[in-house]
């Protein structure tokens, strides 16, 4: 009976801590304007859409610098729409309207990202957030490719993400209803063909092969940091077993890491994936801008309660994964047991 009472006390204490933090964060959210809660991030996404025509037009130029500018614009806009847009839409953080949330998920995830909305929600929201760093459930194991050596994985594999993503989406269509599969296939085709058509008819590419190569280049422009960020912020941190996972506040404070602010990645990926990942995992329905606003509250609270608040630089994590690749990305990670907290 004593271990059971201890577990209940630990559980109650963790819930009380999380409840106290939620009150502090909600106080910040309550006094924030619509612009702070949703407007800033919607404006960034709108600007990215508005920047697409100039980007396609720049590709018509014979001037190398102007052409490179066009590639850069399209690449950054692509990742802003596919990573930041899809991430916020999947969490319902773009709007408080359920109807518009469903529309934005289909647009950003299926049309822009070429993935399935249902699997994005299930894999990311339900599994990754519900079971963060729990082995076999939300442990980021989908990012592990033990068959690749460290240099191929860290430097070459990211270039294949634009090709692999729609292929994985099509493969997973077998698991959904026929109507959903047809809708997803239609929206993915619309997004890919629109990009291809615009390169031919607006940017003036003369051959299908050159247009396809340009599609690959723009869609892989930020593929390296995209892959790196997804492994840096969870893998290498404490991992938990299914039957002994800690309470939510301990799970998120131990198993999530923030990177420093990086202007290009902040814009294209969003604060919740870069410098406010801990805050995002604790409060996943907050927008990127609100995660940034509550960051001082969350960091101060966790340190005040002597809970971990993991932070590290991009370069330090890169070196860690390069030097300890076998241990982190190939071998099964050890399970962390927190006495009295599971």
CSV table of C-alpha atoms in Angstrom, one decimal:
chain,number,residue,atom,x,y,z
A,1,UNK,CA,0.0,0.0,0.0
A,2,UNK,CA,2.9,2.4,0.7
A,3,UNK,CA,4.1,2.5,-2.9
A,4,UNK,CA,0.6,3.1,-4.1
A,5,UNK,CA,0.1,6.0,-1.7
A,6,UNK,CA,3.5,7.4,-2.8
A,7,UNK,CA,2.4,7.2,-6.4
A,8,UNK,CA,-0.8,9.0,-5.7
A,9,UNK,CA,1.0,11.8,-3.8
A,10,UNK,CA,3.5,12.2,-6.7
A,11,UNK,CA,0.6,12.2,-9.2
A,12,UNK,CA,-1.3,14.8,-7.2
A,13,UNK,CA,1.7,17.0,-6.8
A,14,UNK,CA,2.4,16.9,-10.5
A,15,UNK,CA,-1.1,17.7,-11.4
A,16,UNK,CA,-1.1,20.6,-8.9
A,17,UNK,CA,2.1,21.9,-10.4
A,18,UNK,CA,0.7,21.7,-13.9
A,19,UNK,CA,-2.5,23.4,-12.7
A,20,UNK,CA,-0.6,26.2,-11.2
A,21,UNK,CA,1.4,26.7,-14.4
A,22,UNK,CA,-1.8,26.6,-16.5
A,23,UNK,CA,-3.3,29.4,-14.4
A,24,UNK,CA,-0.3,31.6,-14.9
A,25,UNK,CA,-0.2,31.0,-18.7
A,26,UNK,CA,-4.0,31.5,-19.0
A,27,UNK,CA,-3.6,34.9,-17.2
A,28,UNK,CA,-1.2,35.9,-20.0
A,29,UNK,CA,-3.5,34.6,-22.8
A,30,UNK,CA,-6.5,36.3,-21.3
A,31,UNK,CA,-5.0,39.8,-21.5
A,32,UNK,CA,-3.6,39.2,-25.0
A,33,UNK,CA,-5.3,40.6,-28.1
A,34,UNK,CA,-6.5,38.6,-31.1
A,35,UNK,CA,-3.5,40.0,-33.0
A,36,UNK,CA,-1.1,38.4,-30.4
A,37,UNK,CA,-3.1,35.1,-30.2
A,38,UNK,CA,-3.6,34.5,-33.9
A,39,UNK,CA,-2.9,37.6,-36.0
A,40,UNK,CA,0.9,37.6,-36.0
A,41,UNK,CA,1.2,34.1,-37.3
A,42,UNK,CA,-1.7,34.5,-39.8
A,43,UNK,CA,0.1,37.6,-41.1
A,44,UNK,CA,3.3,35.6,-41.6
A,45,UNK,CA,1.5,32.9,-43.5
A,46,UNK,CA,-0.4,35.5,-45.6
A,47,UNK,CA,2.9,37.3,-46.4
A,48,UNK,CA,4.4,33.9,-47.5
A,49,UNK,CA,1.5,33.4,-49.9
A,50,UNK,CA,1.8,36.9,-51.3
A,51,UNK,CA,5.5,36.4,-51.8
A,52,UNK,CA,5.0,33.5,-54.1
A,53,UNK,CA,4.2,35.5,-57.3
A,54,UNK,CA,7.4,37.6,-57.0
A,55,UNK,CA,9.3,34.4,-56.4
A,56,UNK,CA,8.0,32.7,-59.5
A,57,UNK,CA,8.7,35.8,-61.6
A,58,UNK,CA,12.3,36.0,-60.3
A,59,UNK,CA,12.9,32.6,-61.9
A,60,UNK,CA,12.3,34.1,-65.3
A,61,UNK,CA,15.4,36.2,-65.0
A,62,UNK,CA,18.6,35.3,-66.7
A,63,UNK,CA,20.5,37.2,-64.0
A,64,UNK,CA,21.9,34.5,-61.6
A,65,UNK,CA,21.5,36.6,-58.5
A,66,UNK,CA,17.8,37.3,-59.3
A,67,UNK,CA,17.2,33.7,-60.1
A,68,UNK,CA,18.8,32.6,-56.8
A,69,UNK,CA,16.6,35.2,-55.0
A,70,UNK,CA,13.6,33.5,-56.6
A,71,UNK,CA,14.7,30.1,-55.4
A,72,UNK,CA,15.3,31.4,-51.9
A,73,UNK,CA,11.9,33.1,-51.8
A,74,UNK,CA,10.1,30.0,-53.0
A,75,UNK,CA,12.1,27.8,-50.7
A,76,UNK,CA,11.5,29.8,-47.5
A,77,UNK,CA,7.8,30.3,-48.4
A,78,UNK,CA,7.4,26.6,-49.0
A,79,UNK,CA,8.7,25.7,-45.6
A,80,UNK,CA,6.7,28.5,-43.9
A,81,UNK,CA,3.5,27.1,-45.4
A,82,UNK,CA,4.3,23.4,-45.0
A,83,UNK,CA,6.1,23.4,-41.6
A,84,UNK,CA,4.8,26.5,-39.7
A,85,UNK,CA,1.3,26.5,-41.4
A,86,UNK,CA,0.8,22.7,-41.1
A,87,UNK,CA,2.0,22.6,-37.5
A,88,UNK,CA,-0.3,25.4,-36.3
A,89,UNK,CA,-3.2,24.1,-38.3
A,90,UNK,CA,-2.8,20.5,-37.0
A,91,UNK,CA,-3.0,21.8,-33.5
A,92,UNK,CA,-5.9,24.2,-34.2
A,93,UNK,CA,-3.8,27.2,-33.2
A,94,UNK,CA,-4.6,29.3,-36.2
A,95,UNK,CA,-8.2,30.1,-35.4
A,96,UNK,CA,-10.8,29.4,-32.7
A,97,UNK,CA,-13.3,28.3,-35.3
A,98,UNK,CA,-13.5,24.5,-35.7
A,99,UNK,CA,-14.8,24.8,-39.2
A,100,UNK,CA,-11.9,27.0,-40.4
A,101,UNK,CA,-9.5,24.8,-38.5
A,102,UNK,CA,-10.5,21.8,-40.6
A,103,UNK,CA,-10.2,23.9,-43.8
A,104,UNK,CA,-6.7,25.1,-42.9
A,105,UNK,CA,-5.5,21.6,-42.0
A,106,UNK,CA,-6.5,20.3,-45.5
A,107,UNK,CA,-4.9,23.3,-47.2
A,108,UNK,CA,-1.6,23.4,-45.3
A,109,UNK,CA,-1.1,19.6,-44.7
A,110,UNK,CA,-2.5,18.1,-47.9
A,111,UNK,CA,-2.2,20.8,-50.6
A,112,UNK,CA,1.0,22.5,-49.4
A,113,UNK,CA,2.8,19.6,-47.6
A,114,UNK,CA,1.6,16.7,-49.7
A,115,UNK,CA,0.8,14.6,-46.7
A,116,UNK,CA,-2.4,13.2,-45.2
A,117,UNK,CA,-4.3,15.3,-42.6
A,118,UNK,CA,-5.6,12.3,-40.7
A,119,UNK,CA,-2.1,10.8,-40.2
A,120,UNK,CA,-0.6,14.2,-39.4
A,121,UNK,CA,-3.1,14.6,-36.6
A,122,UNK,CA,-2.8,11.0,-35.3
A,123,UNK,CA,1.0,10.8,-35.5
A,124,UNK,CA,1.8,14.2,-34.2
A,125,UNK,CA,-1.0,15.4,-32.0
A,126,UNK,CA,-2.2,12.1,-30.5
A,127,UNK,CA,1.0,10.0,-30.4
A,128,UNK,CA,3.9,12.4,-30.3
A,129,UNK,CA,2.3,14.9,-27.9
A,130,UNK,CA,0.3,12.4,-25.9
A,131,UNK,CA,3.3,10.1,-25.4
A,132,UNK,CA,6.3,12.3,-25.7
A,133,UNK,CA,9.5,10.3,-25.5
A,134,UNK,CA,7.6,7.1,-24.6
A,135,UNK,CA,9.3,4.2,-26.4
A,136,UNK,CA,7.3,2.7,-29.2
A,137,UNK,CA,4.7,5.5,-29.1
A,138,UNK,CA,5.9,9.1,-29.2
A,139,UNK,CA,9.7,8.6,-29.1
A,140,UNK,CA,10.5,10.2,-32.5
A,141,UNK,CA,11.6,6.7,-33.7
A,142,UNK,CA,10.1,7.5,-37.2
A,143,UNK,CA,13.1,9.8,-37.7
A,144,UNK,CA,15.6,6.9,-37.1
A,145,UNK,CA,17.1,5.2,-40.2
A,146,UNK,CA,19.7,2.8,-38.7
A,147,UNK,CA,20.6,1.5,-42.2
A,148,UNK,CA,22.2,4.9,-43.0
A,149,UNK,CA,25.6,6.0,-41.7
A,150,UNK,CA,25.9,9.4,-39.9
A,151,UNK,CA,27.2,11.4,-42.9
A,152,UNK,CA,24.5,10.1,-45.3
A,153,UNK,CA,21.8,10.7,-42.7
A,154,UNK,CA,22.9,14.2,-41.6
A,155,UNK,CA,23.9,15.6,-45.0
A,156,UNK,CA,22.3,13.7,-47.8
A,157,UNK,CA,19.1,12.1,-46.5
A,158,UNK,CA,17.3,15.5,-46.0
A,159,UNK,CA,17.4,16.1,-49.7
A,160,UNK,CA,15.0,13.2,-50.2
A,161,UNK,CA,12.3,14.5,-47.9
A,162,UNK,CA,10.3,16.2,-50.7
A,163,UNK,CA,10.2,12.9,-52.6
A,164,UNK,CA,9.6,10.6,-49.6
A,165,UNK,CA,6.7,12.7,-48.1
A,166,UNK,CA,4.1,12.2,-50.8
A,167,UNK,CA,5.1,8.6,-51.3
A,168,UNK,CA,4.6,7.9,-47.6
A,169,UNK,CA,1.2,9.7,-47.8
A,170,UNK,CA,0.1,7.6,-50.7
A,171,UNK,CA,1.1,4.4,-48.9
A,172,UNK,CA,-0.9,5.4,-45.9
A,173,UNK,CA,-4.0,6.0,-47.9
A,174,UNK,CA,-4.7,2.3,-47.6
A,175,UNK,CA,-5.6,2.8,-44.0
A,176,UNK,CA,-8.4,5.4,-44.5
A,177,UNK,CA,-11.9,5.3,-46.1
A,178,UNK,CA,-12.2,5.5,-49.9
A,179,UNK,CA,-13.7,9.0,-49.8
A,180,UNK,CA,-11.0,10.3,-47.6
A,181,UNK,CA,-8.3,8.7,-49.7
A,182,UNK,CA,-9.7,10.2,-52.9
A,183,UNK,CA,-9.9,13.7,-51.3
A,184,UNK,CA,-6.3,13.4,-50.0
A,185,UNK,CA,-5.0,12.2,-53.4
A,186,UNK,CA,-6.9,15.0,-55.2
A,187,UNK,CA,-5.5,17.7,-52.9
A,188,UNK,CA,-2.0,16.4,-52.9
A,189,UNK,CA,-2.1,16.2,-56.7
A,190,UNK,CA,-3.5,19.8,-56.9
A,191,UNK,CA,-0.6,21.1,-54.8
A,192,UNK,CA,2.1,19.3,-56.7
A,193,UNK,CA,0.7,20.1,-60.2
A,194,UNK,CA,0.1,23.8,-59.3
A,195,UNK,CA,3.7,24.1,-58.4
A,196,UNK,CA,4.8,22.4,-61.6
A,197,UNK,CA,2.3,24.4,-63.8
A,198,UNK,CA,3.5,27.7,-62.3
A,199,UNK,CA,7.1,26.9,-63.0
A,200,UNK,CA,6.3,26.2,-66.7
A,201,UNK,CA,3.8,29.0,-67.3
A,202,UNK,CA,4.9,31.8,-65.0
A,203,UNK,CA,8.6,31.2,-64.5
A,204,UNK,CA,9.1,30.1,-68.1
A,205,UNK,CA,10.8,26.8,-67.7
A,206,UNK,CA,11.2,25.2,-71.1
A,207,UNK,CA,11.2,21.5,-70.2
A,208,UNK,CA,9.4,19.3,-67.6
A,209,UNK,CA,12.7,18.0,-66.3
A,210,UNK,CA,14.0,21.5,-65.5
A,211,UNK,CA,10.8,22.4,-63.7
A,212,UNK,CA,10.9,19.2,-61.7
A,213,UNK,CA,14.5,19.8,-60.7
A,214,UNK,CA,13.6,23.3,-59.6
A,215,UNK,CA,10.7,21.9,-57.5
A,216,UNK,CA,13.1,19.6,-55.8
A,217,UNK,CA,15.6,22.4,-55.0
A,218,UNK,CA,13.0,24.8,-53.6
A,219,UNK,CA,11.3,22.0,-51.6
A,220,UNK,CA,14.6,20.9,-50.1
A,221,UNK,CA,16.0,24.3,-49.4
A,222,UNK,CA,15.5,24.0,-45.6
A,223,UNK,CA,15.3,20.2,-45.5
A,224,UNK,CA,18.5,19.9,-43.5
A,225,UNK,CA,17.5,22.1,-40.5
A,226,UNK,CA,14.0,20.5,-40.7
A,227,UNK,CA,15.3,17.0,-40.2
A,228,UNK,CA,17.9,18.2,-37.6
A,229,UNK,CA,15.4,20.1,-35.5
A,230,UNK,CA,13.1,17.1,-35.4
A,231,UNK,CA,15.7,14.9,-33.8
A,232,UNK,CA,17.6,17.5,-31.8
A,233,UNK,CA,14.7,18.4,-29.5
A,234,UNK,CA,13.8,14.9,-28.2
A,235,UNK,CA,16.3,12.2,-29.1
A,236,UNK,CA,19.1,12.1,-26.6
A,237,UNK,CA,16.9,13.2,-23.7
A,238,UNK,CA,15.3,10.9,-21.1
A,239,UNK,CA,13.0,8.1,-22.6
A,240,UNK,CA,10.2,6.4,-20.8
A,241,UNK,CA,8.5,3.0,-20.8
A,242,UNK,CA,4.8,2.7,-21.6
A,243,UNK,CA,3.9,1.5,-18.1
A,244,UNK,CA,6.1,3.8,-16.1
A,245,UNK,CA,5.8,7.1,-17.9
A,246,UNK,CA,5.9,10.2,-15.6
A,247,UNK,CA,3.2,12.8,-15.2
A,248,UNK,CA,2.7,15.3,-18.0
A,249,UNK,CA,4.7,18.2,-16.5
A,250,UNK,CA,7.7,15.9,-15.7
A,251,UNK,CA,7.5,14.3,-19.1
A,252,UNK,CA,7.6,17.6,-21.0
A,253,UNK,CA,10.2,19.3,-18.8
A,254,UNK,CA,12.5,16.2,-19.1
A,255,UNK,CA,11.9,15.1,-22.7
A,256,UNK,CA,11.8,18.4,-24.6
A,257,UNK,CA,14.5,20.8,-25.5
A,258,UNK,CA,14.6,24.4,-26.7
A,259,UNK,CA,17.0,25.7,-29.3
A,260,UNK,CA,18.0,29.4,-29.3
A,261,UNK,CA,16.2,31.9,-31.5
A,262,UNK,CA,17.3,31.6,-35.2
A,263,UNK,CA,15.7,34.3,-37.4
A,264,UNK,CA,15.2,32.2,-40.6
A,265,UNK,CA,14.0,29.1,-38.7
A,266,UNK,CA,11.8,31.2,-36.4
A,267,UNK,CA,10.1,32.6,-39.5
A,268,UNK,CA,9.8,29.4,-41.5
A,269,UNK,CA,9.3,26.8,-38.8
A,270,UNK,CA,7.8,28.9,-36.0
A,271,UNK,CA,8.8,29.6,-32.4
A,272,UNK,CA,7.0,26.5,-31.2
A,273,UNK,CA,9.4,24.3,-33.1
A,274,UNK,CA,12.6,26.2,-32.3
A,275,UNK,CA,13.0,28.3,-29.2
A,276,UNK,CA,9.7,27.6,-27.5
A,277,UNK,CA,9.4,23.8,-27.9
A,278,UNK,CA,9.0,23.2,-24.2
A,279,UNK,CA,6.2,25.7,-24.0
A,280,UNK,CA,4.6,24.2,-27.1
A,281,UNK,CA,4.6,20.7,-25.6
A,282,UNK,CA,3.0,22.0,-22.4
A,283,UNK,CA,0.4,24.1,-24.2
A,284,UNK,CA,0.1,22.8,-27.8
A,285,UNK,CA,-2.9,24.9,-28.8
A,286,UNK,CA,-1.1,28.2,-28.3
A,287,UNK,CA,0.2,29.9,-31.5
A,288,UNK,CA,3.9,30.5,-32.2
A,289,UNK,CA,3.6,34.1,-31.1
A,290,UNK,CA,1.8,33.2,-27.8
A,291,UNK,CA,4.4,30.5,-27.1
A,292,UNK,CA,7.1,33.2,-27.4
A,293,UNK,CA,5.0,35.5,-25.1
A,294,UNK,CA,4.5,32.9,-22.3
A,295,UNK,CA,8.1,31.6,-22.5
A,296,UNK,CA,9.4,33.8,-19.6
A,297,UNK,CA,6.5,32.6,-17.5
A,298,UNK,CA,7.1,28.9,-18.2
A,299,UNK,CA,10.9,29.1,-17.9
A,300,UNK,CA,10.6,31.0,-14.6
A,301,UNK,CA,8.0,28.6,-13.2
A,302,UNK,CA,10.0,25.4,-14.0
A,303,UNK,CA,13.2,26.8,-12.6
A,304,UNK,CA,11.3,28.1,-9.5
A,305,UNK,CA,10.0,24.6,-8.9
A,306,UNK,CA,13.4,23.1,-9.6
A,307,UNK,CA,12.2,21.3,-12.7
A,308,UNK,CA,14.4,20.8,-15.8
A,309,UNK,CA,14.3,23.4,-18.6
A,310,UNK,CA,16.4,22.0,-21.4
A,311,UNK,CA,18.2,24.4,-23.7
A,312,UNK,CA,21.1,23.9,-26.1
A,313,UNK,CA,22.5,25.5,-29.3
A,314,UNK,CA,21.9,24.1,-32.8
A,315,UNK,CA,25.7,23.6,-33.3
A,316,UNK,CA,26.1,21.8,-30.0
A,317,UNK,CA,23.3,19.4,-30.8
A,318,UNK,CA,24.7,18.9,-34.3
A,319,UNK,CA,28.1,18.0,-32.9
A,320,UNK,CA,26.5,15.6,-30.4
A,321,UNK,CA,24.6,13.7,-33.0
A,322,UNK,CA,27.5,13.5,-35.4
A,323,UNK,CA,29.9,12.2,-32.7
A,324,UNK,CA,27.4,9.9,-31.0
A,325,UNK,CA,25.3,8.9,-34.0
A,326,UNK,CA,25.4,5.1,-33.2
A,327,UNK,CA,24.3,5.6,-29.6
A,328,UNK,CA,21.5,8.1,-30.4
A,329,UNK,CA,20.1,7.0,-33.8
A,330,UNK,CA,20.9,3.3,-34.2
A,331,UNK,CA,20.9,1.7,-30.7
A,332,UNK,CA,17.7,1.4,-28.6
A,333,UNK,CA,17.8,4.3,-26.1
A,334,UNK,CA,17.9,3.4,-22.4
A,335,UNK,CA,14.8,3.9,-20.4
A,336,UNK,CA,14.8,6.5,-17.7
A,337,UNK,CA,13.0,5.6,-14.5
A,338,UNK,CA,12.1,8.4,-12.1
A,339,UNK,CA,11.5,7.0,-8.7
A,340,UNK,CA,8.2,8.3,-7.2
A,341,UNK,CA,7.2,10.2,-10.4
A,342,UNK,CA,6.0,7.4,-12.7
